[in-house]
Amino acid sequence: MNKFYVTTPIYYVNSRPHLGHLYTTLVADTVINFKRQRRFDTFFLTGTDEHGQNIERAAEKAGVDVKQHVDGIVAEFQQIFSEFKVGFDHWIRTTDDYHKRGVSALWRRVKKNGFIYKGQYEGWYCVGCNGFLSEDETIAGPDDIPICKIHERPLERLAEESYFFKLSALQQTLLDYYESHPEFIRPESRRNEVMSFVRGGLNDLSVSRVSVKWGIPVPDDPAHTMYVWFDALSNYITAIGYGNEDRGGEAQFNKYWPADLQLVGKDILRFHTVYWPAFLLAAGLEPPKTVYAHGMWLSGGRKMSKSLGNVIDLSILRRHFTPDAIRYFCLREMVFGQDGDFTYEALLDRVNADLAGGLGNLSSRTLTMIQRYCDGRIPAPGNAGDDLVGQADDVRRAVAQALVDFDREFNLYNFSRAIEAVWTAIQRVDKFISDAKPWDLAKKPDLREALNLVLHTAVQALRHFTVILAPVLPESTQAIWEQMGESGQVRELPPAQLEWGEIPDQSIAEVKPIFPRLDKAKVMDEIKQEEEAKTAELAPAQPVADAPTAELPARMPVAMVEEPAPGIAYISIDDFAKVELRVGEIKTAERVPKADKLLCFTVDLGEPAPRQILAGIAQYYEPEKLIGRKVIVVANLAPRKLRGLESQGMILAASVGDEGRPVLAGFLEDVPNGVKLR
Ligand code: ME8
């Protein structure tokens, strides 16, 4: 029997699960459903990454013991995944004893093979990333302290004794490996990105910390704890018995390793496609067959992430949508590998158009007509005229083609296209029914054969769709399956065993709606209210004001406020629209002679010529480090002269602390020059 081993990243327990985590896990679960249905011996691993300074600090902040803190979050992850019907085989926790033994065994082996040595490390460390960052992962910050691009916080300078992994020695080995294993990094764009990064040269990697206590001690040198990524990445092998007997030892390891598919977000691509294969090759082990780096769900145009506070709340999502609807949306809406913007509107549209209007409608109209016109028994195909027989045959072929297309695209991890192929066939069947008008045929006894052929064809198609879509819509396809009068689990029936024409004369069960249509306006209203209540709950307590403002609801849109609240000088939306804010890119930056505070920039606003703009930030920023930086510019401010130089706009910055330290406003994503902010 072929085996298939799938993993997700193990999630940090420094905050609560969100849609991003659920996404990777639902994709993994759907792939497992697909493979299991095709009789693979499957193994699905997920879990939690529980060590590191970040987690230690989060527990400190919450005022609880670290283990107690992580136990609570792990339980929450598990609860969420079980509500969304995720069927993992094993949940690994990096605090599990067997994992610690397994990682220590890997460390010893890599060291014995000459890839680990002791040295001194100094660098810029981001607590959010749990790692030292290279220059291209940071942006210039005040006082020459770089800022992490992802977490937007200043880095810490760390210097300490450290063990190093000889990554530099593996540069060519890795490049050869990528060359000879084109399937190792998917999609292709990521493969190119990683290859050019590795071609640029690799530095040795610091793989231990003396400053971090919450971690796995280095074998024979317990003053050091292992670098969290060495610890975390190893989970994929310790969970299947590497270096420990608890998880099945060598036999289990040899059975499932190398993993067939390691799903990760593109945020952790480098760890999985450079460090991870390097650790494995250094230990004499095979890298996984494929690491697939998917895109990010964005929210409001930015990566959804706990540190940016723009995550989609899973409890709100769960309250309004079924697990199947969310799984379907995740796989259908996001082109796998690319980023996608999450909106509730798009989710509602998919539920109503594709599920209620597409599959749901086909199922209910077909089964209701069988109930009504055939006493609830599935008719044998009637001996109708050539024309109708020809059309029914076309439908059968379209369904067979959908089956082939679905499998091909799914095996390439093109989930959206795979699903689209089925929906094209659903539309084909719908059209066949609408054209044949069985409701008219039912009125004439001499057209009984034609009616039987139409309903027989429709129910055969529905049966095929139910089997094909079982991995993607596990609960709803089972419900349709049972309404068709079938028994057993549809997800266990391999599509290759489907035969067209099975089940005539079978009685169907009671017909109930599978995907009720949602009232978009009403649901959107409820979601908005819930989100506002949540924000108000999380907002820090307001200081008591002199004048009564308490009647104002939390986050009332400014435009709705008719009477200005005391103390706030409200402006109307029209006033705001008068300010033209645009994205600019700093092209040149120089100090202004005899002006301590001023810098003079040329800024590209996407106009034919760049503008000259002056800003009083010279005491906080090195001009040369700002070149290439994207900034926000007030583009319609009347020009004015400063020290004899004309300033043709204003660059926006936050004013921090009593001294008003400027911190330039900017973007995490790349934005074209000249784009308007609103
Ligand atoms: O990085 N869109 O854990 P993590 C899509 N512990 N997927 C997203 C997402 C988004 N906006 N946000 C998160 C870690 N994810 C490490 C991994 S593995 C040995 C160690 C998903 O909790 C995506 O899979 O930050 C991403 O790679 C992962 O969650 C990061 O989870």
XYZ file of C-alpha atoms and ligand atoms in Angstrom:
709
model
C 0.000 0.000 0.000
C 1.325 3.473 -0.859
C 1.917 5.734 2.109
C 1.346 9.478 2.343
C 2.731 11.561 5.195
C 1.541 15.184 5.500
C 2.617 17.803 8.037
C 1.617 21.351 8.940
C 3.895 23.786 10.748
C 3.713 23.376 14.485
C 2.130 26.562 15.741
C 3.566 28.941 18.294
C 1.684 28.996 21.547
C 2.388 32.631 22.280
C -1.106 33.594 21.271
C -4.441 32.251 20.173
C -5.258 30.326 16.975
C -6.556 32.325 14.006
C -7.704 31.765 10.443
C -4.108 31.498 9.149
C -3.387 28.463 11.334
C -6.732 26.944 10.529
C -6.091 27.415 6.818
C -2.900 25.340 6.583
C -4.454 22.699 8.816
C -7.645 22.458 6.735
C -5.610 22.121 3.541
C -3.552 19.333 5.119
C -6.691 17.599 6.354
C -8.295 17.793 2.914
C -5.191 16.324 1.265
C -5.266 13.505 3.812
C -8.985 12.897 3.124
C -8.207 12.743 -0.585
C -5.350 10.276 -0.165
C -7.198 8.148 2.377
C -10.173 7.888 0.031
C -7.743 6.603 -2.591
C -6.539 3.946 -0.142
C -3.161 5.396 0.801
C -1.762 4.529 4.200
C -1.853 8.100 5.514
C -0.300 9.932 8.421
C -1.204 13.494 9.339
C 0.893 15.405 11.848
C 0.210 18.776 13.407
C 0.987 20.303 16.793
C 2.539 23.123 18.745
C 5.922 24.794 19.000
C 6.309 25.556 22.675
C 9.860 26.689 23.410
C 11.723 29.975 23.100
C 12.102 33.379 24.611
C 8.955 34.692 23.049
C 6.802 32.120 24.770
C 8.657 32.572 28.051
C 7.931 36.316 27.831
C 4.261 35.835 26.911
C 3.801 33.667 30.017
C 5.613 36.231 32.159
C 3.314 38.924 30.796
C 0.269 36.820 31.621
C 1.741 36.239 35.100
C 1.583 32.433 34.911
C 3.973 29.519 34.870
C 5.221 28.821 31.322
C 3.934 25.237 31.137
C 0.555 26.263 32.525
C 0.402 29.082 29.982
C 1.186 26.834 27.025
C -1.186 24.059 28.190
C -4.088 26.510 27.997
C -3.260 27.628 24.454
C -2.628 24.075 23.228
C -6.079 23.087 24.501
C -7.560 26.011 22.590
C -5.839 25.015 19.333
C -7.040 21.432 19.743
C -10.585 22.535 20.529
C -10.735 24.771 17.438
C -9.330 22.108 15.144
C -11.796 19.560 16.462
C -14.706 21.981 15.889
C -13.542 22.278 12.294
C -13.444 18.466 11.981
C -9.699 18.138 11.495
C -8.672 14.483 11.765
C -4.958 14.540 12.560
C -3.210 11.300 13.529
C -0.885 12.825 16.055
C -0.513 16.146 17.859
C 3.107 16.817 18.708
C 4.151 19.201 21.471
C 7.803 20.167 21.545
C 7.613 19.922 25.335
C 6.889 16.168 25.034
C 9.682 14.002 26.470
C 9.972 11.751 23.435
C 10.495 14.817 21.244
C 13.293 16.059 23.501
C 14.995 12.662 23.245
C 14.572 12.608 19.468
C 15.996 16.120 18.964
C 18.948 15.306 21.193
C 19.635 12.217 19.069
C 19.550 14.343 15.911
C 21.874 16.936 17.446
C 24.373 14.232 18.456
C 24.337 12.762 14.979
C 24.836 16.114 13.230
C 27.655 16.944 15.680
C 29.280 13.528 15.225
C 29.240 14.125 11.471
C 31.252 17.314 12.051
C 28.558 19.919 11.336
C 28.333 21.552 14.780
C 31.090 23.609 16.469
C 31.317 26.168 19.277
C 31.932 29.925 18.711
C 30.784 33.444 19.596
C 27.773 35.082 18.011
C 26.773 38.713 17.814
C 23.830 40.036 15.853
C 20.428 41.707 15.698
C 17.800 39.462 17.243
C 14.039 39.707 16.837
C 12.050 38.257 19.694
C 8.969 38.036 17.441
C 10.775 35.904 14.828
C 12.806 34.116 17.466
C 15.914 34.642 15.409
C 18.792 36.811 14.357
C 17.819 38.792 11.272
C 19.803 39.624 8.177
C 19.856 43.160 6.805
C 17.204 42.530 4.161
C 14.770 41.392 6.835
C 14.974 44.745 8.630
C 14.337 48.408 8.006
C 16.321 51.328 9.376
C 15.101 52.573 12.749
C 15.914 55.470 15.006
C 19.265 55.485 16.837
C 20.597 53.010 14.285
C 18.562 50.216 15.810
C 17.023 48.212 12.963
C 13.350 47.293 13.000
C 11.923 43.895 12.075
C 9.932 44.167 8.821
C 7.399 41.599 9.971
C 6.845 42.555 13.592
C 7.603 46.272 13.241
C 9.540 46.350 16.478
C 13.145 47.332 17.279
C 15.685 44.505 17.401
C 17.980 43.611 20.263
C 21.752 43.394 19.910
C 22.866 40.041 21.294
C 26.327 38.591 21.735
C 26.899 35.241 23.352
C 28.749 31.957 23.217
C 26.945 29.727 20.793
C 27.094 26.460 18.932
C 27.124 26.891 15.187
C 25.809 24.717 12.415
C 28.104 24.600 9.363
C 25.505 25.745 6.893
C 28.128 27.384 4.690
C 29.673 23.970 3.995
C 26.373 22.733 2.565
C 25.743 25.445 -0.008
C 26.676 23.346 -3.039
C 25.072 20.196 -1.614
C 21.801 22.088 -1.251
C 21.984 23.593 -4.736
C 22.657 20.141 -6.196
C 19.742 18.789 -4.232
C 17.336 21.466 -5.522
C 18.573 20.828 -9.059
C 18.058 17.065 -8.895
C 14.733 17.257 -6.973
C 12.542 19.781 -8.794
C 9.548 18.729 -6.681
C 11.268 19.574 -3.407
C 10.212 23.250 -3.315
C 6.788 24.169 -4.636
C 5.480 26.325 -6.199
C 8.115 27.066 -8.825
C 8.359 30.781 -7.957
C 9.420 29.890 -4.411
C 11.938 27.388 -5.714
C 13.595 30.095 -7.791
C 13.564 32.467 -4.833
C 15.251 29.945 -2.535
C 17.816 28.908 -5.139
C 18.895 32.465 -5.749
C 19.101 33.073 -1.999
C 21.359 30.021 -1.547
C 23.452 30.963 -4.575
C 24.094 34.302 -2.833
C 26.065 32.422 -0.147
C 25.204 30.941 3.231
C 26.572 31.833 6.639
C 26.946 29.352 9.447
C 23.931 29.304 11.689
C 23.929 29.931 15.400
C 22.008 26.975 16.872
C 22.150 27.435 20.625
C 21.429 30.139 23.185
C 22.736 30.652 26.666
C 20.316 33.524 27.223
C 17.168 31.432 26.745
C 16.149 29.069 29.525
C 12.847 27.735 28.160
C 14.209 25.256 25.649
C 15.804 21.846 25.179
C 19.289 21.620 26.719
C 22.158 20.936 24.348
C 23.417 17.371 24.931
C 26.500 17.391 27.203
C 26.373 21.203 27.612
C 23.168 22.101 29.466
C 24.113 25.781 29.895
C 22.990 26.090 26.264
C 19.498 25.520 24.992
C 18.903 24.572 21.379
C 17.900 27.240 18.889
C 14.107 26.954 18.609
C 14.162 26.205 14.887
C 16.476 23.209 15.348
C 14.114 21.968 18.049
C 10.932 22.804 16.104
C 11.865 21.482 12.666
C 12.891 18.134 14.155
C 9.287 17.543 15.200
C 8.550 16.147 11.753
C 10.798 13.157 12.431
C 10.575 12.731 16.216
C 6.776 12.366 15.909
C 7.270 9.271 13.762
C 9.835 7.633 15.994
C 13.185 9.203 15.146
C 15.472 8.855 18.168
C 12.744 7.491 20.443
C 10.704 4.335 20.917
C 7.505 6.009 22.197
C 6.437 7.032 18.710
C 7.167 3.715 17.053
C 10.949 3.904 16.786
C 12.876 3.026 13.671
C 10.144 0.881 12.122
C 7.638 3.733 12.093
C 10.282 6.205 10.939
C 11.329 4.017 8.029
C 7.706 3.499 7.086
C 6.724 7.185 6.833
C 9.908 9.178 6.244
C 10.545 11.052 3.973
C 7.367 13.079 4.355
C 5.401 13.355 1.117
C 4.095 16.866 1.692
C 5.155 19.494 4.202
C 2.758 22.412 4.080
C 3.996 25.770 5.310
C 3.176 29.425 4.820
C 5.646 31.405 2.727
C 6.646 33.245 5.923
C 8.675 30.219 6.990
C 9.864 29.090 3.576
C 13.580 29.603 4.229
C 13.542 27.613 7.454
C 11.938 24.674 5.695
C 13.825 24.710 2.413
C 17.314 25.760 3.514
C 17.837 24.947 7.201
C 15.654 21.874 7.397
C 17.142 19.940 4.444
C 20.588 21.081 5.603
C 20.060 19.601 9.090
C 18.757 16.387 7.554
C 21.552 16.043 4.996
C 24.102 16.748 7.736
C 22.586 13.875 9.720
C 22.638 11.605 6.671
C 18.845 11.652 6.354
C 16.701 12.276 3.314
C 14.856 15.632 3.004
C 11.067 15.573 2.562
C 9.716 14.992 -0.939
C 7.886 18.313 -1.188
C 7.728 21.479 0.864
C 4.805 23.515 -0.421
C 4.782 27.164 0.653
C 1.333 28.660 0.353
C 0.412 32.345 0.330
C -0.918 34.430 3.172
C -4.440 35.447 3.989
C -4.459 39.185 4.117
C -6.916 41.226 6.081
C -7.391 44.828 5.015
C -4.499 44.363 2.574
C -1.954 43.281 5.221
C -0.760 39.846 6.317
C -3.127 38.539 8.938
C -1.049 38.036 12.005
C -1.381 38.097 15.720
C 1.347 40.720 16.122
C -0.459 43.137 13.804
C -3.783 42.490 15.562
C -5.800 42.097 12.334
C -6.677 38.420 12.602
C -10.071 36.970 11.727
C -11.724 35.780 14.911
C -12.508 32.085 14.634
C -15.379 32.195 17.115
C -17.196 34.777 14.971
C -16.466 32.793 11.831
C -17.714 29.582 13.410
C -20.920 31.204 14.663
C -22.072 32.129 11.150
C -20.600 29.459 8.886
C -20.368 25.670 8.908
C -16.937 23.998 8.994
C -17.600 22.707 5.459
C -18.365 26.190 4.133
C -15.148 27.577 5.576
C -13.060 24.670 4.295
C -14.623 25.021 0.856
C -13.973 28.766 0.823
C -10.336 28.353 1.906
C -9.618 25.875 -0.876
C -11.714 27.510 -3.576
C -11.096 31.203 -3.032
C -7.344 31.282 -2.451
C -5.260 30.246 -5.441
C -2.942 27.865 -3.624
C 0.494 29.426 -3.399
C -0.698 33.020 -3.806
C -1.889 35.567 -1.246
C -5.605 36.217 -0.896
C -7.614 38.916 0.846
C -10.114 37.534 3.336
C -13.491 39.216 3.407
C -16.736 38.017 4.930
C -18.527 39.336 1.830
C -16.578 36.974 -0.437
C -17.266 34.066 1.919
C -20.998 34.840 1.932
C -21.019 35.081 -1.865
C -19.328 31.678 -2.185
C -21.744 30.071 0.259
C -24.768 31.463 -1.554
C -23.601 31.087 -5.155
C -21.535 27.873 -5.105
C -22.923 25.879 -2.215
C -26.586 26.911 -1.879
C -27.002 27.792 -5.566
C -24.732 25.117 -7.078
C -24.355 21.776 -5.347
C -27.180 22.395 -2.826
C -29.665 23.333 -5.509
C -28.757 20.360 -7.708
C -29.150 18.008 -4.781
C -32.462 19.362 -3.525
C -34.139 19.765 -6.923
C -33.077 16.264 -8.065
C -34.082 14.480 -4.886
C -37.307 16.460 -4.465
C -38.400 15.500 -8.000
C -37.585 11.848 -7.340
C -39.674 12.103 -4.199
C -42.529 13.793 -6.007
C -42.620 12.076 -9.404
C -41.155 8.626 -8.671
C -42.506 7.854 -5.187
C -39.044 8.362 -3.737
C -37.412 5.576 -5.772
C -34.463 6.209 -8.062
C -35.687 5.404 -11.589
C -33.868 3.185 -14.087
C -32.914 5.105 -17.248
C -35.898 5.273 -19.546
C -35.843 4.386 -23.213
C -36.282 7.985 -24.397
C -35.712 9.479 -27.845
C -32.256 9.741 -29.428
C -31.905 13.428 -28.758
C -32.396 13.131 -25.005
C -30.276 9.963 -24.844
C -27.487 11.902 -26.593
C -27.747 14.752 -24.103
C -27.734 12.375 -21.154
C -24.628 10.772 -22.606
C -22.944 14.185 -22.848
C -23.715 14.743 -19.183
C -22.195 11.385 -18.273
C -19.035 12.294 -20.188
C -18.828 15.746 -18.573
C -19.045 14.149 -15.127
C -16.366 11.570 -16.006
C -14.152 14.404 -17.253
C -14.678 16.351 -14.011
C -13.470 13.311 -12.115
C -10.279 13.140 -14.176
C -9.686 16.913 -13.992
C -10.315 17.019 -10.270
C -7.774 14.262 -9.578
C -5.148 15.727 -11.872
C -5.381 19.246 -10.435
C -5.656 18.045 -6.857
C -2.520 15.940 -7.237
C -0.740 19.114 -8.391
C -2.174 20.934 -5.338
C -4.203 23.244 -7.585
C -7.168 22.980 -5.260
C -9.076 25.902 -6.652
C -8.889 24.559 -10.197
C -9.776 21.054 -9.059
C -12.957 22.340 -7.435
C -13.739 24.587 -10.371
C -13.716 21.531 -12.658
C -16.491 19.963 -10.585
C -18.538 23.146 -10.575
C -18.314 23.357 -14.350
C -19.849 19.883 -14.478
C -22.507 20.840 -11.905
C -23.555 23.709 -14.175
C -23.687 21.292 -17.097
C -26.078 19.001 -15.218
C -28.174 21.951 -14.100
C -28.551 23.094 -17.664
C -29.498 19.575 -18.752
C -32.284 19.514 -16.161
C -33.509 23.017 -16.983
C -33.549 22.267 -20.737
C -35.323 18.911 -20.330
C -37.947 20.411 -17.940
C -38.818 17.234 -16.010
C -41.692 19.147 -14.309
C -43.395 19.328 -17.735
C -42.490 15.737 -18.631
C -44.143 14.607 -15.379
C -47.487 15.991 -16.563
C -47.649 13.584 -19.529
C -47.768 9.830 -18.853
C -46.438 9.039 -22.358
C -43.213 10.937 -21.519
C -42.513 8.789 -18.453
C -39.413 7.204 -20.041
C -37.922 10.632 -20.769
C -38.630 11.773 -17.208
C -36.937 8.660 -15.838
C -33.864 9.215 -17.995
C -33.504 12.845 -16.859
C -33.845 12.036 -13.171
C -31.670 8.933 -13.424
C -28.916 10.983 -15.113
C -29.202 13.791 -12.567
C -28.963 11.476 -9.590
C -26.023 9.563 -11.074
C -24.203 12.849 -11.560
C -25.058 13.936 -8.025
C -23.753 10.631 -6.680
C -20.450 11.125 -8.516
C -20.084 14.716 -7.287
C -20.755 13.595 -3.740
C -17.941 11.053 -3.876
C -15.461 13.391 -5.603
C -16.144 16.243 -3.208
C -16.072 14.168 -0.015
C -12.524 15.318 0.916
C -13.500 18.987 0.513
C -17.023 18.923 1.993
C -16.895 15.957 4.379
C -20.070 16.643 6.367
C -22.352 17.912 3.623
C -21.442 15.196 1.129
C -22.228 12.596 3.794
C -25.621 14.258 4.342
C -26.383 14.203 0.582
C -25.163 10.593 0.435
C -27.627 9.568 3.116
C -30.473 11.509 1.501
C -29.812 9.502 -1.667
C -30.544 6.424 0.451
C -26.900 5.288 0.581
C -25.281 3.782 3.643
C -21.688 3.790 4.883
C -19.175 6.599 4.700
C -18.896 8.367 1.362
C -15.364 9.515 2.197
C -14.258 5.873 2.179
C -15.396 5.133 -1.359
C -12.593 5.567 -3.929
C -13.930 7.496 -6.947
C -12.306 4.941 -9.263
C -14.824 2.383 -8.017
C -17.809 4.485 -9.038
C -19.972 2.976 -11.750
C -22.460 5.025 -13.742
C -25.896 3.438 -13.498
C -25.619 1.973 -10.012
C -28.487 2.295 -7.502
C -31.668 2.353 -9.631
C -34.752 1.480 -7.626
C -33.131 2.487 -4.371
C -35.380 4.500 -2.055
C -34.178 7.909 -1.120
C -34.479 9.326 2.396
C -36.129 12.507 3.609
C -34.931 15.528 1.620
C -33.626 18.414 3.725
C -31.751 21.562 2.701
C -27.986 21.030 2.881
C -26.701 24.571 2.431
C -29.297 27.121 3.532
C -28.924 30.454 1.752
C -27.587 33.179 4.035
C -29.033 36.678 4.208
C -25.927 38.657 3.315
C -26.954 42.031 4.731
C -28.194 40.524 7.985
C -25.121 38.335 8.548
C -22.751 41.210 7.705
C -24.561 43.398 10.216
C -24.297 40.786 12.948
C -20.606 40.191 12.224
C -19.864 43.918 12.361
C -21.573 44.205 15.722
C -19.723 41.188 17.105
C -16.396 42.531 15.887
C -17.092 45.893 17.473
C -18.059 44.292 20.753
C -14.830 42.260 20.644
C -12.709 45.351 19.975
C -14.409 47.205 22.801
C -13.745 44.226 25.102
C -10.055 44.266 24.207
C -9.624 48.051 24.261
C -7.783 49.477 27.286
C -9.988 51.235 29.829
C -10.561 54.887 28.911
C -9.475 57.509 31.415
C -12.444 59.199 33.087
C -13.212 62.334 31.131
C -14.387 65.605 32.656
C -17.394 65.792 30.416
C -19.827 62.873 29.922
C -18.951 60.952 26.745
C -20.000 57.529 28.001
C -23.195 57.392 25.912
C -21.211 57.143 22.693
C -21.093 53.549 21.504
C -17.659 51.993 21.080
C -16.052 52.800 17.719
C -18.948 54.816 16.402
C -18.128 55.803 12.842
C -17.143 59.469 12.845
C -19.516 60.286 10.004
C -22.501 59.210 12.132
C -21.730 61.558 15.012
C -24.034 64.539 14.744
C -23.236 66.355 17.979
C -19.484 66.664 18.478
C -18.439 65.046 21.757
C -16.730 67.493 24.086
C -12.951 67.463 23.837
C -12.724 66.023 20.303
C -12.602 68.375 17.341
C -14.332 66.134 14.821
C -14.023 66.777 11.109
C -16.360 65.496 8.451
C -15.372 62.839 5.935
C -15.393 65.584 3.308
C -12.809 67.542 5.284
C -10.640 64.440 5.470
C -10.985 63.861 1.718
C -9.358 67.239 1.122
C -6.029 65.834 2.320
C -4.324 63.997 -0.508
C -2.149 61.224 0.931
C 0.064 59.309 -1.479
C 2.707 56.588 -1.419
C 6.183 57.936 -2.134
C 9.603 56.356 -2.495
C 12.674 58.175 -1.227
C 15.146 58.405 -4.099
C 17.815 60.670 -2.565
C 18.354 61.963 0.961
C 20.859 64.551 2.177
C 21.555 66.685 5.190
C 20.823 70.418 4.761
C 23.964 72.456 5.436
C 23.753 74.510 8.632
C 20.417 72.937 9.650
C 20.860 70.265 12.356
C 17.346 68.972 12.109
C 16.568 69.040 8.399
C 16.916 66.361 5.743
C 16.239 67.121 2.096
C 14.714 64.322 0.025
C 13.678 63.698 -3.525
C 10.582 61.544 -3.456
C 8.998 59.644 -6.345
C 5.208 60.009 -6.186
C 4.633 58.310 -9.529
C 4.605 61.732 -11.214
C 6.745 62.698 -14.221
C 9.348 64.283 -11.930
C 10.212 63.520 -8.299
C 9.424 66.123 -5.649
C 11.774 67.834 -3.260
C 10.537 67.463 0.299
C 12.154 68.563 3.557
C 11.636 66.889 6.910
C 12.907 67.655 10.408
C 14.164 64.182 11.246
C 17.945 64.550 10.833
C 18.627 63.863 14.511
C 16.939 60.470 14.333
C 17.649 59.015 10.887
C 20.787 58.480 8.794
C 19.860 59.889 5.353
C 21.589 57.155 3.327
C 19.636 54.426 5.144
C 16.331 55.925 4.033
C 16.963 55.590 0.310
C 14.438 53.200 -1.215
C 12.056 53.498 1.731
C 8.330 53.852 0.989
C 6.700 56.699 2.892
C 3.355 58.445 3.132
C 3.317 61.954 1.707
C 0.755 64.760 2.043
C 0.823 65.571 -1.642
C -1.432 68.645 -1.794
C 0.145 70.736 0.930
C 0.967 74.202 -0.374
C 4.730 74.418 -1.134
C 6.755 76.391 1.394
C 10.370 77.415 1.798
C 12.616 76.137 4.599
C 16.181 77.457 4.795
C 15.867 78.693 1.258
C 14.768 75.298 -0.115
C 11.257 74.635 -1.376
C 9.422 71.716 0.247
C 6.741 70.300 -2.065
C 4.870 68.120 0.407
C 5.129 66.570 3.843
C 6.317 63.098 4.905
C 4.202 61.576 7.691
C 5.717 60.270 10.912
C 4.452 59.331 14.355
C 5.592 61.641 17.095
C 6.702 59.473 20.003
C 7.251 60.381 23.640
C 7.736 63.753 25.294
C 10.525 64.743 22.942
C 8.321 63.910 19.903
C 10.769 61.416 18.389
C 9.689 60.959 14.736
C 9.036 57.399 13.491
C 8.305 57.301 9.786
C 4.996 55.777 8.693
C 5.262 53.105 5.981
C 4.004 49.812 4.605
C 4.796 46.161 5.159
C 3.720 45.127 1.693
C 5.133 46.529 -1.486
C 2.911 49.382 -2.764
C 3.370 51.196 -6.101
C 4.524 54.805 -5.952
C 1.788 57.411 -6.191
C -1.063 55.221 -4.923
C -3.628 57.203 -2.910
C -4.436 56.479 0.738
C -8.017 56.837 1.859
O 5.977 30.020 12.394
N -2.292 33.178 6.125
O 4.423 29.269 13.926
P 3.201 30.273 13.712
C -2.061 31.876 5.905
N 6.227 27.815 15.124
N -1.431 31.082 6.781
C -1.012 31.628 7.929
C -1.223 32.990 8.236
C -1.899 33.773 7.264
N -2.170 35.045 7.443
N -0.710 33.239 9.445
C -0.197 32.063 9.904
C 5.646 29.300 13.327
N -0.376 31.092 8.990
C 6.596 28.248 13.823
C 6.610 27.090 12.845
S 7.414 24.673 12.081
C 8.672 23.677 12.452
C 7.560 25.996 13.205
C 0.036 29.681 9.100
O 2.250 30.022 14.837
C 1.075 29.333 8.032
O 1.121 27.948 7.897
O 3.665 31.653 13.506
C 2.339 29.826 8.692
O 3.508 29.296 8.108
C 2.122 29.337 10.105
O 0.705 29.508 10.346
C 2.945 30.080 11.124
O 2.510 29.719 12.396
